[in-house]
Amino acid sequence: MKCFKIENGVLIEYTGAEACVVIPEGVTEIGDAAFACCERLGSVSIPESVTHIDDDAFDECCSLKAVHLPSVLRKIGRGVFRTCEKLKEINLPSELKEI
């Protein structure tokens, strides 16, 4: 878990270099640009505890192919998947209220 900087349930920054990432349970929000420019990131699993993904969270993750969104996700901010050219399909949960 040392690759994750988490404050009050918000994942502020990811500093790892893994291709497949599983965000720890208990995180409630993915902060602005938390994974931005993680060029090796190919897939990410987001736990059911996450309800918000903030602006630019995965911006410029050029290898990102798969994202597993939690069913309780309510908000996706601006530019979250900008320049993620390899991400071809994503399933949006029914609880999502704001994009």
PDB file of C-alpha atoms in Angstrom, residues 46-85:
ATOM      1  CA  ILE A  46     -11.908   0.260  -7.988  1.00  0.00           C
ATOM      2  CA  PRO A  47     -13.494  -0.989  -4.743  1.00  0.00           C
ATOM      3  CA  GLU A  48     -17.185  -0.702  -3.891  1.00  0.00           C
ATOM      4  CA  SER A  49     -16.337   1.971  -1.300  1.00  0.00           C
ATOM      5  CA  VAL A  50     -15.552   4.570  -4.021  1.00  0.00           C
ATOM      6  CA  THR A  51     -18.426   6.952  -4.819  1.00  0.00           C
ATOM      7  CA  HIS A  52     -16.526   9.765  -6.617  1.00  0.00           C
ATOM      8  CA  ILE A  53     -13.761   9.959  -9.206  1.00  0.00           C
ATOM      9  CA  ASP A  54     -12.456  13.514  -9.455  1.00  0.00           C
ATOM     10  CA  ASP A  55     -11.205  15.525 -12.450  1.00  0.00           C
ATOM     11  CA  ASP A  56      -8.354  14.147 -14.569  1.00  0.00           C
ATOM     12  CA  ALA A  57      -7.938  11.106 -12.282  1.00  0.00           C
ATOM     13  CA  PHE A  58      -6.647   8.872 -15.104  1.00  0.00           C
ATOM     14  CA  ASP A  59      -5.641  11.536 -17.634  1.00  0.00           C
ATOM     15  CA  GLU A  60      -2.770  10.483 -19.923  1.00  0.00           C
ATOM     16  CA  CYS A  61      -2.817   6.828 -18.848  1.00  0.00           C
ATOM     17  CA  CYS A  62      -2.055   5.847 -22.419  1.00  0.00           C
ATOM     18  CA  SER A  63      -1.930   2.065 -21.752  1.00  0.00           C
ATOM     19  CA  LEU A  64      -5.183   1.891 -19.777  1.00  0.00           C
ATOM     20  CA  LYS A  65      -7.430  -0.773 -21.313  1.00  0.00           C
ATOM     21  CA  ALA A  66      -9.766  -1.882 -18.509  1.00  0.00           C
ATOM     22  CA  VAL A  67     -11.465  -0.129 -15.607  1.00  0.00           C
ATOM     23  CA  HIS A  68     -13.764  -1.915 -13.197  1.00  0.00           C
ATOM     24  CA  LEU A  69     -16.105   0.713 -11.751  1.00  0.00           C
ATOM     25  CA  PRO A  70     -17.972   0.128  -8.486  1.00  0.00           C
ATOM     26  CA  SER A  71     -21.745  -0.182  -8.607  1.00  0.00           C
ATOM     27  CA  VAL A  72     -22.133   2.655  -6.052  1.00  0.00           C
ATOM     28  CA  LEU A  73     -20.191   5.222  -8.108  1.00  0.00           C
ATOM     29  CA  ARG A  74     -22.198   8.471  -8.232  1.00  0.00           C
ATOM     30  CA  LYS A  75     -19.864  11.007  -9.872  1.00  0.00           C
ATOM     31  CA  ILE A  76     -17.168  11.037 -12.553  1.00  0.00           C
ATOM     32  CA  GLY A  77     -15.359  14.357 -12.939  1.00  0.00           C
ATOM     33  CA  ARG A  78     -14.098  16.149 -16.052  1.00  0.00           C
ATOM     34  CA  GLY A  79     -11.359  14.632 -18.162  1.00  0.00           C
ATOM     35  CA  VAL A  80     -11.134  11.478 -16.047  1.00  0.00           C
ATOM     36  CA  PHE A  81     -10.230   9.270 -19.022  1.00  0.00           C
ATOM     37  CA  ARG A  82      -8.856  11.959 -21.367  1.00  0.00           C
ATOM     38  CA  THR A  83      -6.143  10.633 -23.692  1.00  0.00           C
ATOM     39  CA  CYS A  84      -6.780   7.004 -22.662  1.00  0.00           C
ATOM     40  CA  GLU A  85      -6.839   5.890 -26.305  1.00  0.00           C
TER      41      GLU A  85
END
